[in-house]
Short mmCIF file of C-alpha atoms and ligand atoms in Angstrom, two decimals:
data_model
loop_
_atom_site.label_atom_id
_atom_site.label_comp_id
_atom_site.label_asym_id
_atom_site.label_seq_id
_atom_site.Cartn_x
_atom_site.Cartn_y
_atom_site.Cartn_z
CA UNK N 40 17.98 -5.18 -4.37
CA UNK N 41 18.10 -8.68 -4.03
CA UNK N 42 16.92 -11.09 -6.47
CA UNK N 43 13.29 -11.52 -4.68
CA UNK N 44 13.09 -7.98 -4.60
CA UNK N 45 14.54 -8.31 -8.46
CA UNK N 46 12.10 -10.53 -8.94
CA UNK N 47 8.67 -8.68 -7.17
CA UNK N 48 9.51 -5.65 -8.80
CA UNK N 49 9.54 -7.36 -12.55
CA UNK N 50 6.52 -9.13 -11.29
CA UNK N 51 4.67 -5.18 -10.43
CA UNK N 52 6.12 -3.72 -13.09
CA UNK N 53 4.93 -6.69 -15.34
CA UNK N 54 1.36 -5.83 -13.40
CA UNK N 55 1.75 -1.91 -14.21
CA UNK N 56 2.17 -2.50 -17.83
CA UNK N 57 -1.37 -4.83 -17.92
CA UNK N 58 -3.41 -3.04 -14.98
CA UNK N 59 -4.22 0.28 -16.69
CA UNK N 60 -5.85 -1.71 -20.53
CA UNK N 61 -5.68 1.02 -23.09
CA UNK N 62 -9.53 1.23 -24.50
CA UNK N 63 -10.56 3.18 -27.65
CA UNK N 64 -13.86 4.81 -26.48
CA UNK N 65 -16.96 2.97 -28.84
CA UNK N 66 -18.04 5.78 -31.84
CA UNK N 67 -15.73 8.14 -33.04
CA UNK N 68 -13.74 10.08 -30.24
CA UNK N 69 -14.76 13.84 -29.62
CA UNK N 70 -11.07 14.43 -28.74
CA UNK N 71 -8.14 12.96 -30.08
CA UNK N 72 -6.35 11.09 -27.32
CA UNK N 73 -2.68 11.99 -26.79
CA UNK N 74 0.28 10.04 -26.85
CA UNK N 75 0.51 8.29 -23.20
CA UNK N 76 4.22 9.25 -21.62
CA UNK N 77 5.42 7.20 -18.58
CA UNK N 78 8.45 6.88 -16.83
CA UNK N 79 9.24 4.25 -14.27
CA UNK N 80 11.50 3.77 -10.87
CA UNK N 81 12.72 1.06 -9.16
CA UNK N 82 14.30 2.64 -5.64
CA UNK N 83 11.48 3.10 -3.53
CA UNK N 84 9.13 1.13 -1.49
CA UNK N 85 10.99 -2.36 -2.87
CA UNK N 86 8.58 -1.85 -5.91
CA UNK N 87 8.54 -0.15 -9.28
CA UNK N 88 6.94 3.43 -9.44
CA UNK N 89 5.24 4.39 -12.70
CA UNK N 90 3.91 8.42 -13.37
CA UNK N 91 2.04 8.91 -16.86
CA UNK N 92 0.70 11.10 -18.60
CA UNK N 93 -2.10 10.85 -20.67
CA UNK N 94 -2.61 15.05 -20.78
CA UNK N 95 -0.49 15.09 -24.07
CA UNK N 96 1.65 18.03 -22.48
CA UNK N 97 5.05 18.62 -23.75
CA UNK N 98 8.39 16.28 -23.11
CA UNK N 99 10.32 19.36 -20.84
CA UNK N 100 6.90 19.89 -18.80
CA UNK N 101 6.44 16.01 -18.19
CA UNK N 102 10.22 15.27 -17.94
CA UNK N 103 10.21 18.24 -14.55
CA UNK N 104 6.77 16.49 -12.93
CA UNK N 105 8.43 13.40 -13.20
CA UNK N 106 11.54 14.57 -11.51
CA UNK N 107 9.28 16.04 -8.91
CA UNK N 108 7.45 13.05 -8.23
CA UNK N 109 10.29 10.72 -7.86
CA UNK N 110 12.31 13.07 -5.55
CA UNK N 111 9.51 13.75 -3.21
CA UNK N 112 8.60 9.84 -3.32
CA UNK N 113 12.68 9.16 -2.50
CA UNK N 114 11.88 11.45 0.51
CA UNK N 115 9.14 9.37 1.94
CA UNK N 116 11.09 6.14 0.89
CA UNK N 117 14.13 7.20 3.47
CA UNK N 118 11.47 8.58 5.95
CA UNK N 119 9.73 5.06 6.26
CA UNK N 120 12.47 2.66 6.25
CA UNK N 121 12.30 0.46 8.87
CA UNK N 122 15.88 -1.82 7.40
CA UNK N 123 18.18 1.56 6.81
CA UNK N 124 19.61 4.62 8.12
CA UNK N 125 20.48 7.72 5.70
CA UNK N 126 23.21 10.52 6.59
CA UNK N 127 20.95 13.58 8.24
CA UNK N 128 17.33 11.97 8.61
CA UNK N 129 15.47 10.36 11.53
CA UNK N 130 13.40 8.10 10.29
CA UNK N 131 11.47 4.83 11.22
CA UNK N 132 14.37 2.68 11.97
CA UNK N 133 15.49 5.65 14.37
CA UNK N 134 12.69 5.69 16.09
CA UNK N 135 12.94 1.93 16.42
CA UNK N 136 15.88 1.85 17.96
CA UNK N 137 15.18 4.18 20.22
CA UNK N 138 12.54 2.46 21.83
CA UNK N 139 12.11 2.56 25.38
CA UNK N 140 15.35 5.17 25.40
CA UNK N 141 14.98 8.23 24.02
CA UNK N 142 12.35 10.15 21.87
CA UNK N 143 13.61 11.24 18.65
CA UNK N 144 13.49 14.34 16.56
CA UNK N 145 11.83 13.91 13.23
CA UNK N 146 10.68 15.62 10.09
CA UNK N 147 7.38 17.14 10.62
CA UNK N 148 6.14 15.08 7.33
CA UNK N 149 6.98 11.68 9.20
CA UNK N 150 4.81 13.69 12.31
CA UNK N 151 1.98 14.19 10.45
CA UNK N 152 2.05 10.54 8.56
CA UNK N 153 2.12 9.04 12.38
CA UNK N 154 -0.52 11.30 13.24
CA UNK N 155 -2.37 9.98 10.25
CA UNK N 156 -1.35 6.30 11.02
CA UNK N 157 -3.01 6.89 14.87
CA UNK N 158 -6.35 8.08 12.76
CA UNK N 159 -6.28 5.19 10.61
CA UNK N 160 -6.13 2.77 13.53
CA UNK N 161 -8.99 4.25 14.97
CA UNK N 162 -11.18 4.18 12.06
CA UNK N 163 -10.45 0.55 10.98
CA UNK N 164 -11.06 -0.67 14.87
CA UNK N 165 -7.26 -1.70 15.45
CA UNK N 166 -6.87 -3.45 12.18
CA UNK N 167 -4.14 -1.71 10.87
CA UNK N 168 -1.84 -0.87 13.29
CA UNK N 169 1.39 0.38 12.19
CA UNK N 170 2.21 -0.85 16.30
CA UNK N 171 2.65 -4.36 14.99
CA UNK N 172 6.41 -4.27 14.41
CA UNK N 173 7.57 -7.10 16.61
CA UNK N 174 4.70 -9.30 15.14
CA UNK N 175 5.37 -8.70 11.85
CA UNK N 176 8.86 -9.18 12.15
CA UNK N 177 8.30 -12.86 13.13
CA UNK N 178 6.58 -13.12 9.97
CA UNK N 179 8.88 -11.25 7.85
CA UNK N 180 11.83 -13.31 9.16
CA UNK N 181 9.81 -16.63 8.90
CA UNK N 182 8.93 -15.90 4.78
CA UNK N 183 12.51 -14.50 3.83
CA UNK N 184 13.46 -17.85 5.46
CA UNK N 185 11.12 -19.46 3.48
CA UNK N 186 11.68 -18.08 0.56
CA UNK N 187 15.39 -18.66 0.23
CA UNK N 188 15.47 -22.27 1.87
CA UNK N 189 11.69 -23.86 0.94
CA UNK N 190 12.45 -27.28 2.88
CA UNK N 191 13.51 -25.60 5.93
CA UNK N 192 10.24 -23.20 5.77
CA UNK N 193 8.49 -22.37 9.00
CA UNK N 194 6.06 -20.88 10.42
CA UNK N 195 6.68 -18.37 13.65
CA UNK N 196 6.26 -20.11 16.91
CA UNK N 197 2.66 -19.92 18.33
CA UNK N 198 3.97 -18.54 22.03
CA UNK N 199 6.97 -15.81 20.52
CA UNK N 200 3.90 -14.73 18.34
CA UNK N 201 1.98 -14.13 21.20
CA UNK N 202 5.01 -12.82 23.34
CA UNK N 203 5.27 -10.25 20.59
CA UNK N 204 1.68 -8.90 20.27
CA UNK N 205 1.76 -8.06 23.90
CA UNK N 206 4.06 -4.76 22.71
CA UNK N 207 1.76 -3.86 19.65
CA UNK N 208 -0.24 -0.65 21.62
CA UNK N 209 -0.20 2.24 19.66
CA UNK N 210 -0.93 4.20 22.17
CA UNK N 211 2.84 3.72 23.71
CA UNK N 212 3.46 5.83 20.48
CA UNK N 213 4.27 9.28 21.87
CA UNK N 214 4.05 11.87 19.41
CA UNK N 215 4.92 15.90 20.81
CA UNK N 216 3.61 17.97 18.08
CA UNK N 217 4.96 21.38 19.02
CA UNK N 218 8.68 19.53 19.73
CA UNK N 219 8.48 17.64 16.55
CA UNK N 220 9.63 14.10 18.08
CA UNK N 221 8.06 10.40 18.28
CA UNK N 222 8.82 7.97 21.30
CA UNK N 223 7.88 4.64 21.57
CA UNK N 224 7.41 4.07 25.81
CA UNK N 225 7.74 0.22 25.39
CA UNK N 226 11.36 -0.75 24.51
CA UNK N 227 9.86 -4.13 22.58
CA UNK N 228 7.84 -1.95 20.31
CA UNK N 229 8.35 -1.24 17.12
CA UNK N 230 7.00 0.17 13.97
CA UNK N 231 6.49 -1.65 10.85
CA UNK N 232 4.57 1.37 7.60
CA UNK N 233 3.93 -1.25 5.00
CA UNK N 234 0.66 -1.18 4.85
CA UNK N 235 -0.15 2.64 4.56
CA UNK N 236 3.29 4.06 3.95
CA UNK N 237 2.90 3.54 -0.02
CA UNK N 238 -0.37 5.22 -0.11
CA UNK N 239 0.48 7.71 2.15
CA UNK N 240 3.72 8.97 -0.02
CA UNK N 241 1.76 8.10 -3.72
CA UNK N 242 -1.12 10.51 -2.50
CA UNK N 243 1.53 13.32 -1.35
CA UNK N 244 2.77 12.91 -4.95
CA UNK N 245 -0.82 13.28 -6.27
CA UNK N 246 -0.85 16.65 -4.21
CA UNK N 247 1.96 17.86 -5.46
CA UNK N 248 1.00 17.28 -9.17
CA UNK N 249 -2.53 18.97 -9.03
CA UNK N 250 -0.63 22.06 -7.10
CA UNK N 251 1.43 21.99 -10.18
CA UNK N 252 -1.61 22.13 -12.39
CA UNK N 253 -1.82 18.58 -13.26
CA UNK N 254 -4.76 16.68 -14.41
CA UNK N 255 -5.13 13.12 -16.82
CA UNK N 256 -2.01 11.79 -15.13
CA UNK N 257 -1.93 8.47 -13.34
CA UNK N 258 0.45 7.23 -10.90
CA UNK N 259 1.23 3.52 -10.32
CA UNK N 260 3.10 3.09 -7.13
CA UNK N 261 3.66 -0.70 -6.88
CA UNK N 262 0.15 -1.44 -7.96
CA UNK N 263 -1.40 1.70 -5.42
CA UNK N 264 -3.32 3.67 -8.94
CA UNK N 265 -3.86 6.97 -8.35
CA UNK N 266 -5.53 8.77 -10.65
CA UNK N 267 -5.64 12.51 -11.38
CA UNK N 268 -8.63 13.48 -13.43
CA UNK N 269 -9.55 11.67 -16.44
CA UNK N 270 -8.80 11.13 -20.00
CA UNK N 271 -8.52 14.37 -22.08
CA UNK N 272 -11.63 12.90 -23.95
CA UNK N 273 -13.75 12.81 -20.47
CA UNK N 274 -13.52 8.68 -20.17
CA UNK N 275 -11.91 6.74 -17.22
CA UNK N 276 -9.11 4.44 -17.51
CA UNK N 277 -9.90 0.87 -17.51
CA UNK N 278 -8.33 -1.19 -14.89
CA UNK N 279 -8.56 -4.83 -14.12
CA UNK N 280 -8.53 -6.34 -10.76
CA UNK N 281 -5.92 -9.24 -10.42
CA UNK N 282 -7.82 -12.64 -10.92
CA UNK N 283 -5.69 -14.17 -7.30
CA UNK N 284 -6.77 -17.39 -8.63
CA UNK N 285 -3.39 -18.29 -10.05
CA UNK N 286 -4.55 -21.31 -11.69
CA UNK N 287 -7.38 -20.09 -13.83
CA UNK N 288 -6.34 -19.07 -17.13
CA UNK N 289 -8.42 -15.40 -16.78
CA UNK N 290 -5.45 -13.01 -15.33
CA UNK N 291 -8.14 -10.78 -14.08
CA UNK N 292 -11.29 -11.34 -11.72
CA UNK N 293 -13.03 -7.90 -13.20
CA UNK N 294 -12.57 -4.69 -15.15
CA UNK N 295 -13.44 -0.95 -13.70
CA UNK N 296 -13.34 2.35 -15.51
CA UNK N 297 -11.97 4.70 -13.19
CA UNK N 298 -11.49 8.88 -12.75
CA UNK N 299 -10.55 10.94 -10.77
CA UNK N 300 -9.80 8.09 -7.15
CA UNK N 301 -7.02 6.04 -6.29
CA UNK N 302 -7.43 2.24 -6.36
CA UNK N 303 -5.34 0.36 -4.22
CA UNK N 304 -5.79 -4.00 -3.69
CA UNK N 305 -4.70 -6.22 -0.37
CA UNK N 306 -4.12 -9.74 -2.07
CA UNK N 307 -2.69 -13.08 -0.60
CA UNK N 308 -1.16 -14.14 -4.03
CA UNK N 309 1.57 -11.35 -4.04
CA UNK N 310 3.77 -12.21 -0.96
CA UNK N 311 3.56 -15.49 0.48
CA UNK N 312 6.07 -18.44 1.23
CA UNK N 313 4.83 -22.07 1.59
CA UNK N 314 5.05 -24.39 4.44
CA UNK N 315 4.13 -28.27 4.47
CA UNK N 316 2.04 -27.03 1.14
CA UNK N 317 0.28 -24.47 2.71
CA UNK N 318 0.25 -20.91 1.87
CA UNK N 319 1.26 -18.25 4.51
CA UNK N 320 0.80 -14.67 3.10
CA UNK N 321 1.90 -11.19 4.44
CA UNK N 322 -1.25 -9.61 5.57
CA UNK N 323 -1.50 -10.33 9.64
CA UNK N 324 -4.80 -10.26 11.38
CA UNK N 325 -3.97 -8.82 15.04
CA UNK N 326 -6.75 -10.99 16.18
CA UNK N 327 -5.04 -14.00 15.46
CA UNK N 328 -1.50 -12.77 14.84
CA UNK N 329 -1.37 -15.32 11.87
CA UNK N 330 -2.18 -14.61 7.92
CA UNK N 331 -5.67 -13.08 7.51
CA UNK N 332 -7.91 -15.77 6.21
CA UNK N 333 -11.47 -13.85 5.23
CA UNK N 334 -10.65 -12.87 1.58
CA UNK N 335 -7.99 -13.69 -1.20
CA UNK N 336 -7.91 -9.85 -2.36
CA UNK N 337 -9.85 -6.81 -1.53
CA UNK N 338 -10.02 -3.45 -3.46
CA UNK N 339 -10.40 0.00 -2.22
CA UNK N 340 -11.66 2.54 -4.79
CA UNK N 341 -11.40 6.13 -3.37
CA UNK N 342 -9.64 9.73 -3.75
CA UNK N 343 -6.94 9.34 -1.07
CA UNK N 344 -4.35 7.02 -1.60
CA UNK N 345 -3.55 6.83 1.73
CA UNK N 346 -7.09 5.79 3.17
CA UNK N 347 -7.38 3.63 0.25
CA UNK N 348 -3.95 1.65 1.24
CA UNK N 349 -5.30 1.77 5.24
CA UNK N 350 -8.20 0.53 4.08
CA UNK N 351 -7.35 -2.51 1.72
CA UNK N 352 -5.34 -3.77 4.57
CA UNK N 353 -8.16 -3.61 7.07
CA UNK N 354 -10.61 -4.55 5.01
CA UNK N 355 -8.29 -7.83 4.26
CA UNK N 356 -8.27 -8.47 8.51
CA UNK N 357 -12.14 -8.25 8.65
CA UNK N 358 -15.36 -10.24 7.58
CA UNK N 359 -17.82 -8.22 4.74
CA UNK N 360 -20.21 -7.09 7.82
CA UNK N 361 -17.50 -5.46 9.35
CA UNK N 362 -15.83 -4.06 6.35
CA UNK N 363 -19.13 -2.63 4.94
CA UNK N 364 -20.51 -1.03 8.00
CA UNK N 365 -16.51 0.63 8.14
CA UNK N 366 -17.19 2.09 4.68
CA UNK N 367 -20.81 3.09 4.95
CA UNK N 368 -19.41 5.52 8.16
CA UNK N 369 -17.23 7.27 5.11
CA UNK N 370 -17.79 9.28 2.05
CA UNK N 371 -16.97 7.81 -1.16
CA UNK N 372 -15.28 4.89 -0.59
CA UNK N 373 -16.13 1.67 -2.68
CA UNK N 374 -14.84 -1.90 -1.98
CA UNK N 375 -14.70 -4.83 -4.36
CA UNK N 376 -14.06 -7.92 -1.90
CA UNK N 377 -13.13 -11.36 -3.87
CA UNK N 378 -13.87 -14.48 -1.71
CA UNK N 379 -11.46 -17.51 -1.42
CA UNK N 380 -13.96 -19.34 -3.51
CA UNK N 381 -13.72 -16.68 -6.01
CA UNK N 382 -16.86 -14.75 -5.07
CA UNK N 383 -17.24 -11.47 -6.48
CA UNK N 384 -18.58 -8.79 -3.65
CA UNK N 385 -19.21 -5.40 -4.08
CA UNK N 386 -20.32 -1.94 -2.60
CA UNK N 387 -23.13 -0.03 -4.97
CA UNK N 388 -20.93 2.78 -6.57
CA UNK N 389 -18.95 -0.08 -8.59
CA UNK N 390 -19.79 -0.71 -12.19
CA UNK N 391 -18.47 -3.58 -13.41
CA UNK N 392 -17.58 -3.14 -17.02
P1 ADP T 199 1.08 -4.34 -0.03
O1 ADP T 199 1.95 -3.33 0.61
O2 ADP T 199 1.74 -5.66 -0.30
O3 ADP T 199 0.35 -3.82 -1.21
P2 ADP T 199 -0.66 -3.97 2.24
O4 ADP T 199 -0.93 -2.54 1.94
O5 ADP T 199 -1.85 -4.72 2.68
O6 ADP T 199 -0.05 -4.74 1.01
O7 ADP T 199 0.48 -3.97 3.35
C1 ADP T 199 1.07 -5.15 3.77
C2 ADP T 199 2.25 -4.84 4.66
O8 ADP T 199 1.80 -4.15 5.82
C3 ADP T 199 2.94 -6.08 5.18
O9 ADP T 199 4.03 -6.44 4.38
C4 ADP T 199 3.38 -5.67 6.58
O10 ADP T 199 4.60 -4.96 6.52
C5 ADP T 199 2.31 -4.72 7.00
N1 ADP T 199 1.15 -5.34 7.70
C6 ADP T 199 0.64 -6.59 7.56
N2 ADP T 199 -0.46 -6.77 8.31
C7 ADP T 199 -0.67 -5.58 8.93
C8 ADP T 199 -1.67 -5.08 9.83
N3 ADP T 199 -2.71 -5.83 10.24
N4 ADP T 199 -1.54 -3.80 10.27
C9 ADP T 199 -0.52 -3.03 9.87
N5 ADP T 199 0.44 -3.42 9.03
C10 ADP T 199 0.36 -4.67 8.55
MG1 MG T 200 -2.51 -1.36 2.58
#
């Protein structure tokens, strides 16, 4: 890791340790809560991964789900890098590079998440679109350049920006189910999974732990919550949404009690760079191929992880009209939008506590 990556991983785990707030339920507890176990990883996803358990089951049983967990999220991790190659997997970067050459033969679990990532670009409209590789590259390249050499920041030229987003259609993304491979037909395509990849491996973990027989365990996967059942006494955990004003003294905008969903926030105060004292953050409207300027965070509240990751990044690209009617079309999914002026929004299944 290098020291940004150092440095945004203290910064989530920092997040992980205030996010979930322990609360004492009011009156005197039916059940006695157990003692909370967690253990934490830094390798995947450039983030910090967090799995506890609040089920009070014993070190050896906890210690093996754990172990579970972090190996099948180290699978995902090698399947979805776009920067490295590993010894005996195809993975995104593969598939990159064999753009416009070859198609390549993949995993059936990186099949199925592309088959996913097609669905999700149909239900948010085009919003997120894992197709926006060459685009986001510009950007990614622009804010590491940033980031390490501030007086020299820039932002990506206007006419390579929209050079780029010519390549960006996922349907040039050729999947053959029955052959198990993925080619991309344009050679200046590429594919970047930030913005559903995380959700789509933390909910994979949450399968795995309820086929084990786990319930009141939470995972934290860089800030994507995922929660599996509920405290042993039959309350939520409280969470706190991320106050992105970072000026304001209040660290968060609003509390939630939560069971049983994941709960996964798009922000423009967790990766940005600054150039001529303006902000340029990491969440790119295709529209405009520039930094999505409707909200400064939205949350997704809703069982799959995955959706709930898809979602918080399209949701981010849209106006409140847009986002809303998206929602209404799907079961049980709740948004909390914060405006740039600080503006609380939300859907009607939110309680505010
Ligand atoms: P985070 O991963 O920081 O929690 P997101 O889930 O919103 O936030 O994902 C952001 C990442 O997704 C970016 O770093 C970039 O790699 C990618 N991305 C940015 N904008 C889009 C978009 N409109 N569609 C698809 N991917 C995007
Ligand atoms: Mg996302």
């Amino acid at each position: 890791m290098n020291i940004h990556k150092i440095i945004r991983a203290i910064t989530a785990a920092i997040l992980v340790s205030v996010t979930l707030i322990s609360c004492a339920p009011t009156g005197a507890p039916e059940v006695q809560e157990p003692k909370t176990k967690a253990r934490s990883n830094y390798e995947f996803f450039d983030t910090v991964s967090v799995i506890m358990s609040y089920k009070g089951d014993a070190e050896a049983e906890f210690s093996a789900n754990a172990t579970a967990v972090f190996d099948l999220l180290g699978e995902y991790h090698k399947l979805f890098d776009i920067y490295h190659e590993y010894a005996g997997v195809n993975n995104i970067k593969t598939i990159n590079k064999n753009a416009g050459i070859a198609p390549v033969e993949v995993d059936e679990r990186l099949v199925d998440f592309l088959l996913y990532a097609k669905e999700i670009y149909t239900l948010t409209e085009g919003k997120t679109n894992i197709a926006m590789g060459s685009v986001l590259k510009l950007w990614h390249d622009a804010r590491e350049h940033g980031a390490d050499n501030p007086d020299g920041a820039y932002i990506p030229d206007g006419a390579a920006l929209s050079e780029a987003a010519l390549h960006t259609d996922i349907n040039n993304l050729v999947i053959d189910e029955e052959n198990s491979t993925v080619y991309i037909s344009d050679s200046k395509m590429s594919l970047d999974v930030g913005a559903i990849g995380k959700g789509y491996a933390t909910e994979r973990a949450a399968e795995l732990l309820i086929s084990r027989g786990v319930s009141s365990y939470v995972l934290n996967i860089g800030g994507n919550i995922r929660a599996i059942g509920q405290k042993v006494t039959g309350e939520g955990w409280l969470t706190a949404i991320t106050n992105p004003d970072k000026t304001s003294s209040e660290s968060f905008a609003c509390k939630v009690k939560i069971k049983n969903t994941s709960l996964v926030t798009s922000g423009d105060y967790e990766r940005y760079y600054v150039v001529d004292g303006v902000r340029y953050h990491h969440i790119i409207d295709p529209v405009t191929n520039m930094p999505a300027d409707y909200f400064s965070s939205v949350s997704i509240f809703t069982l799959d992880s995955g959706l709930a990751d898809a979602l918080s990044t399209a949701l981010f690209c849209m106006s409140y009209e847009d986002g809303l009617r998206i929602v209404e079309s799907i079961e049980g999914v709740e948004v909390i939008w914060i405006t740039k002026g600080g503006e609380i929004k939300k859907t009607d299944g939110i309680t505010l506590v």
